[in-house]
Coordinates of C-alpha atoms in Angstrom, one line a residue:
M1 CA 2.6 89.4 80.5
P2 CA 3.5 92.6 82.5
K3 CA 7.3 93.3 82.7
T4 CA 7.3 93.2 86.5
C5 CA 5.6 89.8 86.6
L6 CA 7.9 88.4 84.0
L7 CA 11.0 89.5 86.0
A8 CA 9.6 88.0 89.2
L9 CA 8.9 84.7 87.3
L10 CA 12.4 84.6 85.8
L11 CA 13.9 85.1 89.3
T12 CA 11.8 82.2 90.6
L13 CA 13.1 80.0 87.7
C14 CA 16.7 80.9 88.4
L15 CA 16.3 80.0 92.1
A16 CA 14.5 76.7 91.4
P17 CA 16.4 73.9 93.1
G18 CA 18.0 71.1 91.1
L19 CA 18.4 67.6 92.4
P20 CA 22.0 66.3 92.7
R21 CA 23.0 63.5 90.4
A22 CA 23.3 60.1 92.0
E23 CA 26.8 58.9 91.0
G24 CA 27.0 55.4 89.7
L25 CA 23.3 55.1 88.7
F26 CA 22.6 56.8 85.4
I27 CA 24.0 55.5 82.2
V28 CA 26.2 58.0 80.2
D29 CA 27.6 55.8 77.4
D30 CA 28.2 57.9 74.3
D31 CA 29.6 55.3 71.8
L32 CA 26.4 53.7 70.6
I33 CA 26.4 55.1 67.1
V34 CA 29.9 54.1 66.2
G35 CA 30.0 51.0 68.4
I36 CA 26.9 49.3 67.0
R37 CA 28.9 48.3 63.9
P38 CA 31.6 45.6 64.0
G39 CA 35.2 46.7 64.2
F40 CA 34.5 49.6 66.6
P41 CA 35.3 49.7 70.3
M42 CA 32.5 49.1 72.7
R43 CA 31.9 48.8 76.4
I44 CA 30.1 45.7 77.7
V45 CA 29.3 47.3 81.0
P46 CA 27.1 50.4 80.9
T47 CA 29.1 53.5 81.8
T48 CA 27.7 55.3 84.8
D49 CA 30.7 57.5 85.7
R50 CA 32.8 59.1 83.0
N51 CA 35.6 59.7 85.4
R52 CA 35.8 55.9 85.9
P53 CA 34.4 54.5 82.7
D54 CA 35.9 51.0 82.8
P55 CA 35.1 48.1 85.2
R56 CA 37.6 47.1 87.8
V57 CA 40.0 44.8 86.0
D58 CA 43.5 44.1 87.2
A59 CA 46.0 45.0 84.5
H60 CA 48.7 42.8 86.1
A61 CA 46.6 39.6 86.1
P62 CA 47.3 38.7 82.4
L63 CA 51.1 39.0 83.2
I64 CA 50.8 36.2 85.7
Y65 CA 49.5 34.0 83.0
L66 CA 52.0 35.2 80.3
D67 CA 55.0 34.8 82.6
R68 CA 53.8 31.6 84.2
D69 CA 54.6 33.2 87.5
A70 CA 53.8 30.5 90.1
P71 CA 54.2 32.6 93.3
K72 CA 51.9 35.4 91.9
A73 CA 49.4 32.8 90.7
A74 CA 49.3 31.3 94.2
A75 CA 48.8 34.7 95.7
L76 CA 45.9 35.4 93.3
R77 CA 44.4 32.0 94.1
E78 CA 44.6 32.7 97.9
K79 CA 42.8 36.0 97.4
A80 CA 40.1 34.2 95.5
L81 CA 39.7 31.5 98.2
N82 CA 39.6 34.0 101.0
G83 CA 36.6 36.1 99.7
D84 CA 37.9 38.2 96.8
M85 CA 35.2 37.8 94.1
D86 CA 37.2 39.8 91.5
A87 CA 40.2 37.5 92.0
L88 CA 38.0 34.5 91.6
L89 CA 36.7 35.8 88.3
H90 CA 40.1 36.8 87.0
L91 CA 41.7 33.4 87.6
A92 CA 38.6 31.7 86.1
V93 CA 39.2 33.6 82.9
L94 CA 42.9 33.0 82.9
S95 CA 42.4 29.3 83.6
R96 CA 40.0 29.1 80.6
V97 CA 42.5 30.9 78.3
G98 CA 45.2 28.5 79.4
E99 CA 43.0 25.5 78.5
E100 CA 42.2 27.1 75.2
E101 CA 45.9 27.3 74.5
Q102 CA 46.5 23.8 75.9
R103 CA 48.7 25.0 78.7
P104 CA 49.0 23.2 82.1
P105 CA 46.9 24.5 85.0
L106 CA 48.4 27.5 86.7
F107 CA 45.9 28.0 89.6
G108 CA 45.6 24.5 91.0
A109 CA 42.2 23.6 89.4
T110 CA 40.4 23.4 86.1
A111 CA 38.7 26.4 84.6
A112 CA 35.4 24.6 85.0
F113 CA 36.0 24.4 88.8
W114 CA 36.4 28.2 89.1
E115 CA 33.6 29.0 86.7
D116 CA 31.2 26.7 88.4
W117 CA 31.8 28.3 91.8
A118 CA 31.4 31.8 90.3
V119 CA 28.1 30.7 88.9
R120 CA 27.1 29.1 92.2
M121 CA 27.9 32.3 94.1
L122 CA 26.6 35.0 91.7
G123 CA 24.0 33.1 89.6
G124 CA 24.3 32.2 86.0
G125 CA 23.4 35.5 84.4
E126 CA 25.7 37.8 86.5
A127 CA 28.6 35.3 86.8
W128 CA 28.9 34.6 83.0
F129 CA 28.4 38.3 82.2
R130 CA 31.2 39.4 84.5
L131 CA 33.5 36.7 83.2
A132 CA 32.8 38.1 79.7
V133 CA 33.6 41.6 80.9
I134 CA 37.0 40.6 82.3
C135 CA 37.7 38.6 79.2
H136 CA 36.9 41.6 77.0
E137 CA 38.9 44.0 79.0
F138 CA 42.0 41.8 78.8
K139 CA 42.0 42.5 75.1
K140 CA 44.8 44.7 73.7
G141 CA 44.1 48.4 74.3
S142 CA 41.4 47.7 76.9
C143 CA 43.5 46.5 79.9
L144 CA 46.8 48.2 79.8
L145 CA 49.8 48.4 82.1
P146 CA 51.0 51.9 83.2
Y147 CA 53.4 53.2 80.5
E148 CA 56.4 52.9 82.7
E149 CA 55.7 49.2 83.5
S150 CA 55.0 48.3 79.9
E151 CA 58.3 49.9 78.7
A152 CA 60.2 48.1 81.4
R153 CA 59.1 44.7 80.3
P154 CA 61.8 42.6 78.4
A155 CA 61.4 42.8 74.7
D156 CA 60.9 39.0 74.4
K157 CA 57.9 39.1 76.7
A158 CA 54.4 40.0 75.5
S159 CA 52.4 42.4 77.7
S160 CA 49.0 41.2 76.7
I161 CA 47.1 38.0 75.7
A162 CA 46.4 37.6 72.0
D163 CA 43.0 39.0 70.9
A164 CA 41.6 35.9 69.1
P165 CA 41.1 33.6 72.1
L166 CA 39.8 36.5 74.2
N167 CA 37.3 37.5 71.6
R168 CA 36.0 34.0 71.2
L169 CA 35.7 33.4 74.9
T170 CA 34.0 36.7 75.4
V171 CA 31.2 35.7 73.0
I172 CA 31.0 32.2 74.6
Y173 CA 30.6 33.8 78.1
L174 CA 28.0 36.3 76.7
R175 CA 25.9 33.5 75.2
K176 CA 25.8 31.7 78.5
A177 CA 24.8 34.9 80.3
A178 CA 22.2 35.7 77.7
A179 CA 20.8 32.2 78.0
N180 CA 20.3 33.0 81.7
G181 CA 18.4 36.2 80.9
H182 CA 21.1 38.9 81.4
A183 CA 19.9 41.9 79.4
E184 CA 23.3 43.6 79.0
A185 CA 24.8 40.3 77.8
M186 CA 22.1 40.2 75.2
Y187 CA 22.9 43.7 74.1
A188 CA 26.7 43.1 73.9
L189 CA 26.0 39.8 72.0
S190 CA 23.9 41.7 69.5
R191 CA 27.1 43.6 68.6
L192 CA 29.7 40.9 68.9
C193 CA 27.9 38.0 67.3
R194 CA 28.4 39.6 63.9
A195 CA 32.1 38.7 64.1
Y196 CA 31.5 35.4 66.0
P197 CA 28.1 34.1 64.7
D198 CA 26.2 31.1 65.9
K199 CA 26.1 28.9 62.8
D200 CA 23.0 27.1 64.1
F201 CA 21.0 30.2 64.8
R202 CA 17.5 30.3 63.4
M203 CA 15.1 33.2 63.9
P204 CA 12.1 32.0 65.9
K205 CA 8.8 32.3 64.1
E206 CA 7.3 34.2 67.0
P207 CA 10.1 35.8 69.1
G208 CA 7.5 37.6 71.3
F209 CA 9.2 41.0 71.1
L210 CA 9.9 43.7 68.6
I211 CA 12.6 42.9 66.0
V212 CA 13.7 45.3 63.3
P213 CA 15.2 43.3 60.4
D214 CA 18.7 44.3 59.3
E215 CA 21.4 42.4 57.5
N216 CA 22.2 40.1 60.4
P217 CA 19.2 38.1 61.9
E218 CA 21.1 36.9 65.0
S219 CA 22.2 40.4 65.8
D220 CA 18.6 41.6 65.2
Y221 CA 17.2 38.9 67.6
W222 CA 19.6 39.7 70.4
L223 CA 19.0 43.5 70.1
G224 CA 15.3 43.0 70.3
A225 CA 15.6 40.5 73.2
A226 CA 17.9 42.9 75.1
A227 CA 15.4 45.8 74.7
A228 CA 12.5 43.6 75.9
S229 CA 14.6 42.4 78.8
G230 CA 15.3 45.9 80.1
S231 CA 18.6 47.1 78.6
A232 CA 18.5 50.8 78.3
R233 CA 21.2 50.9 75.7
A234 CA 19.4 48.3 73.6
C235 CA 16.2 50.3 73.6
F236 CA 18.1 53.4 72.4
A237 CA 19.9 51.4 69.7
L238 CA 16.6 49.9 68.6
A239 CA 15.0 53.4 68.4
L240 CA 17.7 54.2 65.8
S241 CA 16.4 51.4 63.6
V242 CA 12.6 51.5 63.8
R243 CA 10.6 53.2 61.1
D244 CA 7.4 53.9 63.0
E245 CA 7.6 57.2 64.9
R246 CA 5.5 56.0 67.8
D247 CA 7.7 53.0 68.3
M248 CA 10.8 55.2 68.1
L249 CA 9.5 57.7 70.8
E250 CA 8.3 54.9 73.0
L251 CA 11.7 53.1 72.9
L252 CA 13.5 56.4 73.7
R253 CA 11.1 56.9 76.6
K254 CA 11.7 53.4 77.8
S255 CA 15.5 53.9 77.5
M256 CA 15.2 57.0 79.6
R257 CA 13.1 55.3 82.2
L258 CA 15.7 52.6 82.4
G259 CA 18.3 55.2 83.2
F260 CA 20.0 56.2 79.9
A261 CA 20.7 59.9 80.2
H262 CA 21.3 60.4 76.5
A263 CA 17.8 59.2 75.7
A264 CA 16.4 62.1 77.7
E265 CA 18.7 64.5 75.8
I266 CA 17.5 63.2 72.4
L267 CA 13.9 63.4 73.5
Q268 CA 14.5 67.0 74.6
E269 CA 15.8 67.9 71.1
L270 CA 13.1 65.9 69.2
H271 CA 10.4 67.8 71.1
R272 CA 12.1 71.2 70.8
P273 CA 9.7 73.8 69.4
C274 CA 10.7 74.9 65.9
P275 CA 9.1 76.3 62.8
E276 CA 7.3 73.9 60.5
T277 CA 10.4 73.7 58.4
E278 CA 13.8 74.0 60.0
P279 CA 17.0 73.5 58.0
L280 CA 19.7 71.7 59.9
P281 CA 23.3 71.6 58.6
P282 CA 24.6 68.2 57.6
G283 CA 26.9 66.6 60.1
G284 CA 27.8 68.7 63.1
T285 CA 30.2 68.2 65.9
G286 CA 27.7 67.4 68.7
T287 CA 26.7 63.8 69.2
S288 CA 23.1 64.9 70.0
T289 CA 22.9 66.8 66.8
N290 CA 24.0 63.7 64.8
Y291 CA 21.5 61.5 66.6
V292 CA 18.6 63.9 66.0
Q293 CA 19.4 64.3 62.4
I294 CA 19.5 60.5 61.9
L295 CA 16.2 60.0 63.6
R296 CA 14.4 62.9 61.9
L297 CA 15.8 62.0 58.5
K298 CA 14.2 58.6 58.8
L299 CA 10.9 60.1 59.7
R300 CA 10.8 63.3 57.7
G301 CA 13.0 63.3 54.6
P302 CA 13.8 64.6 52.1
T303 CA 17.0 66.7 52.3
G304 CA 16.9 70.2 51.0
P305 CA 19.5 72.4 49.3
N306 CA 23.2 71.8 50.3
G307 CA 22.2 68.7 52.2
S308 CA 20.1 70.6 54.8
L309 CA 17.3 68.7 56.4
H310 CA 13.7 70.1 56.3
L311 CA 11.8 68.9 59.3
R312 CA 8.0 68.8 59.5
T313 CA 6.1 68.6 62.8
E314 CA 3.6 65.7 62.5
R315 CA 1.8 63.1 64.5
S316 CA 3.3 62.6 68.0
L317 CA 5.9 65.3 67.8
P318 CA 4.8 68.4 69.6
P319 CA 3.1 71.4 68.1
C320 CA 5.7 74.0 67.2
D321 CA 4.2 76.6 69.6
N322 CA 4.6 74.6 72.9
G323 CA 7.9 73.8 74.7
R324 CA 6.3 71.9 77.6
E325 CA 7.6 68.5 76.6
S326 CA 11.1 69.7 75.7
I327 CA 11.6 71.5 79.0
Y328 CA 10.3 68.3 80.8
Y329 CA 12.9 66.1 79.2
Q330 CA 15.6 68.8 79.7
A331 CA 14.9 68.8 83.4
I332 CA 15.3 65.0 83.6
R333 CA 18.4 65.1 81.4
V334 CA 20.1 67.8 83.5
R335 CA 19.5 65.8 86.7
M336 CA 20.8 62.6 85.2
Y337 CA 24.0 64.2 84.0
G338 CA 24.3 66.3 87.2
E339 CA 24.6 69.5 85.2
D340 CA 23.8 73.1 86.2
W341 CA 20.1 73.5 86.9
H342 CA 20.3 77.1 85.7
E343 CA 20.4 75.7 82.2
V344 CA 16.8 74.7 82.5
A345 CA 15.9 78.1 83.9
D346 CA 17.7 79.9 81.1
T347 CA 15.8 77.8 78.5
A348 CA 12.5 78.4 80.2
K349 CA 13.2 82.1 80.2
K350 CA 13.9 82.1 76.4
M351 CA 10.8 80.0 75.7
M352 CA 8.6 82.4 77.7
Q353 CA 10.0 85.6 76.3
G354 CA 10.4 84.5 72.7
D355 CA 12.0 87.0 70.2
N356 CA 15.4 85.3 70.4
E357 CA 17.6 83.1 68.2
D358 CA 16.5 79.9 69.8
F359 CA 12.7 80.6 70.1
P360 CA 11.4 83.3 67.7
R361 CA 8.1 83.5 69.5
P362 CA 6.9 82.6 73.1
C363 CA 6.3 78.9 73.4
L364 CA 5.9 78.3 77.2
T365 CA 3.6 79.5 79.8
R366 CA 4.1 79.5 83.6
K367 CA 1.3 77.0 84.0
D368 CA 2.9 74.6 81.4
Y369 CA 6.3 75.1 83.1
D370 CA 5.0 74.3 86.5
E371 CA 3.2 71.2 85.2
A372 CA 6.4 70.0 83.4
M373 CA 8.6 70.5 86.5
R374 CA 6.1 68.5 88.7
R375 CA 6.1 65.7 86.2
A376 CA 9.9 65.8 85.8
E377 CA 10.6 65.7 89.5
K378 CA 8.1 62.8 90.0
D379 CA 9.4 60.8 87.1
F380 CA 13.0 61.4 87.9
R381 CA 12.6 60.2 91.5
A382 CA 10.8 57.1 90.2
I383 CA 13.7 56.4 87.8
E384 CA 16.2 57.0 90.5
A385 CA 14.4 54.7 93.0
D386 CA 14.1 51.9 90.4
L387 CA 17.9 52.1 89.6
R388 CA 18.7 52.1 93.3
E389 CA 16.6 48.9 93.7
K390 CA 18.5 47.2 90.9
K391 CA 21.8 48.2 92.3
K392 CA 20.7 46.9 95.7
A393 CA 19.8 43.6 94.1
R394 CA 23.2 43.3 92.5
D395 CA 25.0 44.1 95.8
A396 CA 22.9 41.5 97.4
L397 CA 24.4 38.9 95.2
H398 CA 27.8 39.6 96.7
E399 CA 26.4 39.5 100.2
K400 CA 24.8 36.1 99.5
A401 CA 28.1 34.8 98.1
E402 CA 30.2 35.6 101.1
P403 CA 29.2 32.5 103.2
L404 CA 30.0 30.3 100.2
F405 CA 33.7 31.0 100.2
A406 CA 34.3 28.6 103.1
A407 CA 32.7 25.9 101.0
L408 CA 34.9 26.9 98.1
R409 CA 38.0 26.5 100.2
A410 CA 36.9 23.1 101.3
A411 CA 36.1 22.0 97.7
Y412 CA 39.4 23.3 96.5
A413 CA 41.3 21.4 99.2
A414 CA 39.4 18.3 98.4
Q415 CA 40.1 18.4 94.7
A416 CA 43.7 19.3 95.2
K417 CA 44.1 16.3 97.5
D418 CA 42.4 14.1 95.0
T419 CA 44.6 15.2 92.1
T420 CA 47.9 14.8 94.1
A421 CA 47.0 11.4 95.7
P422 CA 48.6 8.2 94.2
A423 CA 46.5 6.7 91.4
G424 CA 45.2 3.9 93.6
E425 CA 43.9 6.3 96.4
R426 CA 42.0 8.7 94.1
R427 CA 38.3 8.8 94.4

């Protein structure tokens, strides 16, 4: 390519517009490797904003229960009765914990009363899932008071509820949500059921979806069910387990299409042009490097001198002289993370020029670049539109629930009157 044409092309690449990241849409969890084994922390709700990674949970709510604070309990109940869905879910969990510990009701009704109304308002899948989320976040280390408030509490008063009942209730809630088809509940259950197994579980003879056998059949079942039901994180986790290369790549693509940004990052690296054998150092500090090594080690083996990994390009991985697929996935990844679009232009420049540390020889043409960018923009917009529709459907659950709060208030008043009436006047 003439030098003047190349310079003009590179200027065009640098000026190429990038699409802004849609906050709150794309999943950016980065704890899947460590979190998939028992004993490690995990997030039940997919993280879509690293600046606000945890769901909205009131750190003071457990103190109402621990202190048996009747005025604050009444205030929380009034918020719930007057349209605050988060308050309703909080007191449902606290009521259930109280019954587990055989304490008298603190919020004027049984746990079943509050739970049933949450299910009526949000539907079984979403209600049970959100109850599980709150229960899980109440655990020590997940839902913490500000340091100053924690230090100010009297030494004889606990600042959090014991883990054991919360862990047990979290799994109970997740099982109910999973039974109602909630994909993220299934994914969380695949990780937590190892510690709290269903003793009656039996693997179906024909599950109807991909299952990769591991040491825990119940966990394997729920991971496969979650992936089949549309959990992006489950698809990614399952990709780490499959042995077939085509299944692995398809699961990663599905994870990306469902909004998981890290899947696009891994696909970019797996399709990165490289010589037929490329030694990679063992370990490494980057999460992406670790993922790629794990995936490639399964498919390529064996290790070389000093533990390095010799990779061979074969079957559905790209030919080593074409960077079209890698730049396509990079364009989607950059948009999902909201990163600098110039990164894509810089990579394209190196691919087209060759003779550099990353790409020893040219591996991208302008035609391939244009085609990859058209595909990336089209597919990114389709992914974004699908995620917006799902978010809209979740928001609609709350809009649908608003008119039911009047019925909740009436039902609460009726049951309160019934429980306080003399024995002969009760219904």
